[in-house]
Amino acid sequence: QQQVKQSPQSLIVQKGGISIINCAYENTAFDYFPWYQQFPGKGPALLIAIRPDVSEKKEGRFTISFNKSAKQFSLHIMDSQPGDSATYFCAASTQGGSEKLVFGKGMKLTVNP
Amino acid sequence: DAGITQSPRHKVTETGTPVTLRCHQTENHRYMYWYRQDPGHGLRLIHYSYGVKDTDKGEVSDGYSVSRSKTEDFLLTLESATSSQTSVYFCAISSLGPYEKLFFGSGTQLSVL
């Protein structure tokens, strides 16, 4: 069974628009929720991460929103740019590693100029 | 890529042959990981290491073995390659804690014919 479910699978937005990627998890033990960004031919790179003690974390144009009761978290990309075109993975694990890091299946974002 | 080198970058091999992929880091990070990436599956953990000679299995470890005799090197061996092991393999490292802030290498594209 998939422990982290990511949606949508792909997304096309116009430059300047808002991109939203959603993830849902099953294991209530998870307490670390990172997002990774991957460009073609490259390895994933950590974009932003959140822990459940806060409901939102913002870094520049990227914001994670976290809803513990719904077991959901999302990535919002404000003022999307063509350079944001990449595949985005959500993931979850526990601090200390008692639960291994599991990734969603990824979402391919295309930002049109 | 944060001082991580994967070799080879590309490899084509035949079914039934052993294959070894190498991950070399210059960051002196304690934790090292091997993931495979397949369309529709995201990233899946094969094996990981908490230190020299300290390794454990991930969610898709069947048919793979690993060794870590030095802090900087983590080897992944496909004991008898099968077509289902055709994939992109990523090595990752971290220092803060297990599964926190992973730095990924550029990947090895492996084709098993």
Short mmCIF file of C-alpha atoms in Angstrom, two decimals:
data_model
loop_
_atom_site.label_atom_id
_atom_site.label_comp_id
_atom_site.label_asym_id
_atom_site.label_seq_id
_atom_site.Cartn_x
_atom_site.Cartn_y
_atom_site.Cartn_z
CA GLN A 1 0.00 0.00 0.00
CA GLN A 2 1.16 3.48 -0.77
CA GLN A 3 1.94 5.39 2.39
CA VAL A 4 2.08 8.81 0.73
CA LYS A 5 -0.40 9.65 -2.03
CA GLN A 6 0.34 12.62 -4.22
CA SER A 7 -1.98 14.48 -6.60
CA PRO A 8 -2.28 15.56 -9.31
CA GLN A 9 0.16 13.52 -11.41
CA SER A 10 0.83 16.46 -13.68
CA LEU A 11 0.00 20.13 -13.81
CA ILE A 12 0.30 22.87 -16.38
CA VAL A 13 0.10 26.49 -15.26
CA GLN A 14 0.80 29.83 -16.83
CA LYS A 15 3.66 32.03 -15.76
CA GLY A 16 2.64 34.02 -12.71
CA GLY A 17 0.01 31.53 -11.63
CA ILE A 18 -0.22 29.46 -8.46
CA SER A 19 0.78 25.79 -8.52
CA ILE A 20 -0.69 23.54 -5.84
CA ILE A 21 0.40 19.97 -5.16
CA ASN A 22 -1.36 17.85 -2.58
CA CYS A 23 -0.20 14.89 -0.51
CA ALA A 24 -1.99 12.62 1.92
CA TYR A 25 -0.39 10.17 4.31
CA GLU A 26 -1.58 7.18 6.30
CA ASN A 27 0.93 6.68 9.09
CA THR A 28 0.19 8.98 12.03
CA ALA A 29 3.71 8.39 13.33
CA PHE A 30 5.15 10.51 10.53
CA ASP A 31 6.49 13.79 11.85
CA TYR A 32 8.74 15.09 9.08
CA PHE A 33 7.36 16.13 5.69
CA PRO A 34 9.83 17.30 3.04
CA TRP A 35 9.30 18.30 -0.56
CA TYR A 36 11.92 17.53 -3.18
CA GLN A 37 12.34 19.12 -6.60
CA GLN A 38 13.88 17.25 -9.51
CA PHE A 39 14.99 18.62 -12.87
CA PRO A 40 15.46 16.26 -15.84
CA GLY A 41 18.71 14.33 -15.65
CA LYS A 42 19.40 15.42 -12.08
CA GLY A 43 18.89 13.98 -8.65
CA PRO A 44 16.13 15.33 -6.41
CA ALA A 45 16.98 18.31 -4.23
CA LEU A 46 15.35 19.29 -0.95
CA LEU A 47 13.07 22.28 -1.49
CA ILE A 48 11.34 22.81 1.84
CA ALA A 49 10.24 20.71 4.81
CA ILE A 50 7.78 20.99 7.69
CA ARG A 51 7.13 19.35 11.03
CA PRO A 52 3.62 19.01 12.52
CA ASP A 53 4.18 21.60 15.24
CA VAL A 54 3.41 24.33 12.67
CA SER A 55 0.58 24.54 10.14
CA GLU A 56 2.46 26.52 7.52
CA LYS A 57 6.02 27.22 6.46
CA LYS A 58 7.07 29.69 3.81
CA GLU A 59 10.36 30.05 1.99
CA GLY A 60 10.30 32.63 -0.75
CA ARG A 61 7.63 31.67 -3.28
CA PHE A 62 7.22 28.19 -1.80
CA THR A 63 4.79 27.45 1.04
CA ILE A 64 3.91 24.19 2.75
CA SER A 65 0.50 23.95 4.37
CA PHE A 66 -0.04 21.15 6.88
CA ASN A 67 -3.32 19.74 8.18
CA LYS A 68 -2.61 17.17 10.87
CA SER A 69 -6.22 16.15 11.50
CA ALA A 70 -6.79 15.47 7.81
CA LYS A 71 -3.34 13.88 7.40
CA GLN A 72 -2.67 16.10 4.42
CA PHE A 73 -0.03 18.57 3.37
CA SER A 74 0.41 20.64 0.28
CA LEU A 75 2.98 22.70 -1.59
CA HIS A 76 2.00 26.06 -3.02
CA ILE A 77 4.22 27.76 -5.56
CA MET A 78 3.31 31.41 -5.90
CA ASP A 79 4.09 33.44 -9.02
CA SER A 80 5.12 30.27 -10.85
CA GLN A 81 8.02 30.69 -13.29
CA PRO A 82 9.15 28.58 -16.28
CA GLY A 83 12.25 27.72 -14.22
CA ASP A 84 9.96 25.98 -11.72
CA SER A 85 9.12 23.36 -14.36
CA ALA A 86 10.27 20.14 -12.73
CA THR A 87 8.99 17.05 -10.98
CA TYR A 88 7.99 17.52 -7.35
CA PHE A 89 7.95 14.77 -4.75
CA CYS A 90 6.39 14.89 -1.34
CA ALA A 91 7.72 12.56 1.31
CA ALA A 92 7.27 11.60 4.95
CA SER A 93 9.25 9.98 7.73
CA THR A 94 9.82 10.16 11.47
CA GLN A 95 12.51 12.03 13.33
CA GLY A 96 15.11 9.50 14.32
CA GLY A 97 14.30 7.25 11.42
CA SER A 98 11.98 4.77 13.10
CA GLU A 99 9.86 5.14 9.99
CA LYS A 100 11.86 5.30 6.77
CA LEU A 101 11.45 8.17 4.34
CA VAL A 102 8.75 7.29 1.82
CA PHE A 103 8.08 9.31 -1.30
CA GLY A 104 4.96 10.08 -3.27
CA LYS A 105 4.96 9.13 -6.95
CA GLY A 106 5.79 12.64 -8.07
CA MET A 107 4.09 15.42 -9.99
CA LYS A 108 5.39 16.91 -13.20
CA LEU A 109 4.88 20.67 -13.27
CA THR A 110 5.05 22.62 -16.50
CA VAL A 111 4.97 26.40 -16.32
CA ASN A 112 4.25 27.99 -19.68
CA PRO A 113 5.79 31.39 -20.45
CA ASP B 1 25.85 17.74 -6.22
CA ALA B 2 27.03 18.21 -2.62
CA GLY B 3 30.20 16.17 -3.12
CA ILE B 4 28.51 12.97 -4.28
CA THR B 5 29.78 11.02 -7.25
CA GLN B 6 27.97 8.05 -8.69
CA SER B 7 29.66 5.69 -11.11
CA PRO B 8 29.05 4.63 -13.71
CA ARG B 9 26.54 7.18 -14.98
CA HIS B 10 25.17 4.75 -17.55
CA LYS B 11 25.42 1.00 -17.84
CA VAL B 12 23.94 -1.65 -20.08
CA THR B 13 24.24 -5.23 -18.95
CA GLU B 14 22.76 -8.62 -19.62
CA THR B 15 20.35 -10.60 -17.52
CA GLY B 16 22.10 -12.81 -14.99
CA THR B 17 25.30 -10.80 -14.70
CA PRO B 18 26.40 -9.15 -11.45
CA VAL B 19 26.57 -5.38 -11.41
CA THR B 20 28.09 -3.02 -8.87
CA LEU B 21 27.25 0.65 -8.62
CA ARG B 22 29.44 2.97 -6.62
CA CYS B 23 28.61 6.03 -4.58
CA HIS B 24 31.46 8.19 -3.34
CA GLN B 25 31.04 11.20 -1.05
CA THR B 26 33.49 13.84 0.07
CA GLU B 27 31.22 15.34 2.76
CA ASN B 28 32.00 12.84 5.55
CA HIS B 29 28.24 12.38 6.09
CA ARG B 30 27.22 9.52 8.32
CA TYR B 31 24.10 8.37 6.52
CA MET B 32 24.01 7.01 2.99
CA TYR B 33 21.13 5.63 0.96
CA TRP B 34 20.38 3.89 -2.30
CA TYR B 35 17.09 4.63 -4.03
CA ARG B 36 15.67 3.52 -7.33
CA GLN B 37 13.38 5.68 -9.42
CA ASP B 38 10.83 4.20 -11.79
CA PRO B 39 7.97 5.86 -13.66
CA GLY B 40 4.79 5.65 -11.62
CA HIS B 41 6.63 4.59 -8.46
CA GLY B 42 8.52 7.64 -7.35
CA LEU B 43 11.62 6.93 -5.32
CA ARG B 44 11.91 3.69 -3.39
CA LEU B 45 14.54 2.88 -0.78
CA ILE B 46 16.72 -0.13 -1.53
CA HIS B 47 19.26 -0.10 1.30
CA TYR B 48 20.68 2.42 3.68
CA SER B 49 23.67 2.82 5.97
CA TYR B 50 24.04 4.42 9.36
CA GLY B 51 27.80 4.16 9.34
CA VAL B 52 30.72 2.01 8.33
CA LYS B 53 29.66 -1.64 8.15
CA ASP B 54 26.22 -0.65 9.47
CA THR B 55 23.59 -1.25 6.80
CA ASP B 56 19.97 -2.27 6.64
CA LYS B 57 17.28 -3.10 4.13
CA GLY B 58 14.77 -0.76 2.58
CA GLU B 59 11.42 -1.51 1.01
CA VAL B 60 12.75 -3.01 -2.25
CA SER B 61 15.92 -4.82 -1.17
CA ASP B 62 15.36 -8.22 -2.81
CA GLY B 63 18.10 -8.94 -5.34
CA TYR B 64 20.38 -6.21 -4.01
CA SER B 65 23.21 -6.14 -1.51
CA VAL B 66 25.32 -3.28 -0.20
CA SER B 67 28.63 -2.71 1.48
CA ARG B 68 30.18 0.22 3.26
CA SER B 69 33.76 -0.40 4.32
CA LYS B 70 34.68 3.29 4.39
CA THR B 71 32.68 6.38 5.34
CA GLU B 72 32.97 7.78 1.84
CA ASP B 73 31.95 4.75 -0.23
CA PHE B 74 28.64 2.91 -0.44
CA LEU B 75 28.42 0.12 -3.00
CA LEU B 76 25.23 -1.36 -4.41
CA THR B 77 25.46 -4.82 -5.98
CA LEU B 78 22.87 -6.50 -8.13
CA GLU B 79 23.76 -10.09 -7.53
CA SER B 80 22.20 -11.41 -10.75
CA ALA B 81 20.66 -8.62 -12.76
CA THR B 82 17.09 -8.99 -14.04
CA SER B 83 15.11 -6.86 -16.46
CA SER B 84 12.95 -5.65 -13.57
CA GLN B 85 16.04 -3.95 -12.17
CA THR B 86 16.26 -1.64 -15.16
CA SER B 87 15.94 1.71 -13.45
CA VAL B 88 17.63 4.94 -12.45
CA TYR B 89 19.57 4.47 -9.24
CA PHE B 90 20.25 7.38 -6.92
CA CYS B 91 22.63 7.57 -4.02
CA ALA B 92 21.92 10.07 -1.27
CA ILE B 93 23.69 11.26 1.85
CA SER B 94 22.66 13.10 4.99
CA SER B 95 24.27 14.23 8.20
CA LEU B 96 21.60 15.80 10.41
CA GLY B 97 19.80 12.57 11.12
CA PRO B 98 18.33 9.60 9.30
CA TYR B 99 16.29 10.79 6.33
CA GLU B 100 16.70 14.50 7.08
CA LYS B 101 17.87 16.84 4.37
CA LEU B 102 19.05 14.27 1.85
CA PHE B 103 21.53 15.28 -0.83
CA PHE B 104 21.22 13.18 -3.96
CA GLY B 105 23.76 12.25 -6.57
CA SER B 106 23.11 12.59 -10.30
CA GLY B 107 22.03 9.00 -10.73
CA THR B 108 23.02 5.90 -12.66
CA GLN B 109 20.87 4.79 -15.56
CA LEU B 110 20.99 0.97 -15.61
CA SER B 111 19.53 -1.08 -18.43
CA VAL B 112 19.33 -4.86 -18.07
CA LEU B 113 18.71 -6.58 -21.40
#
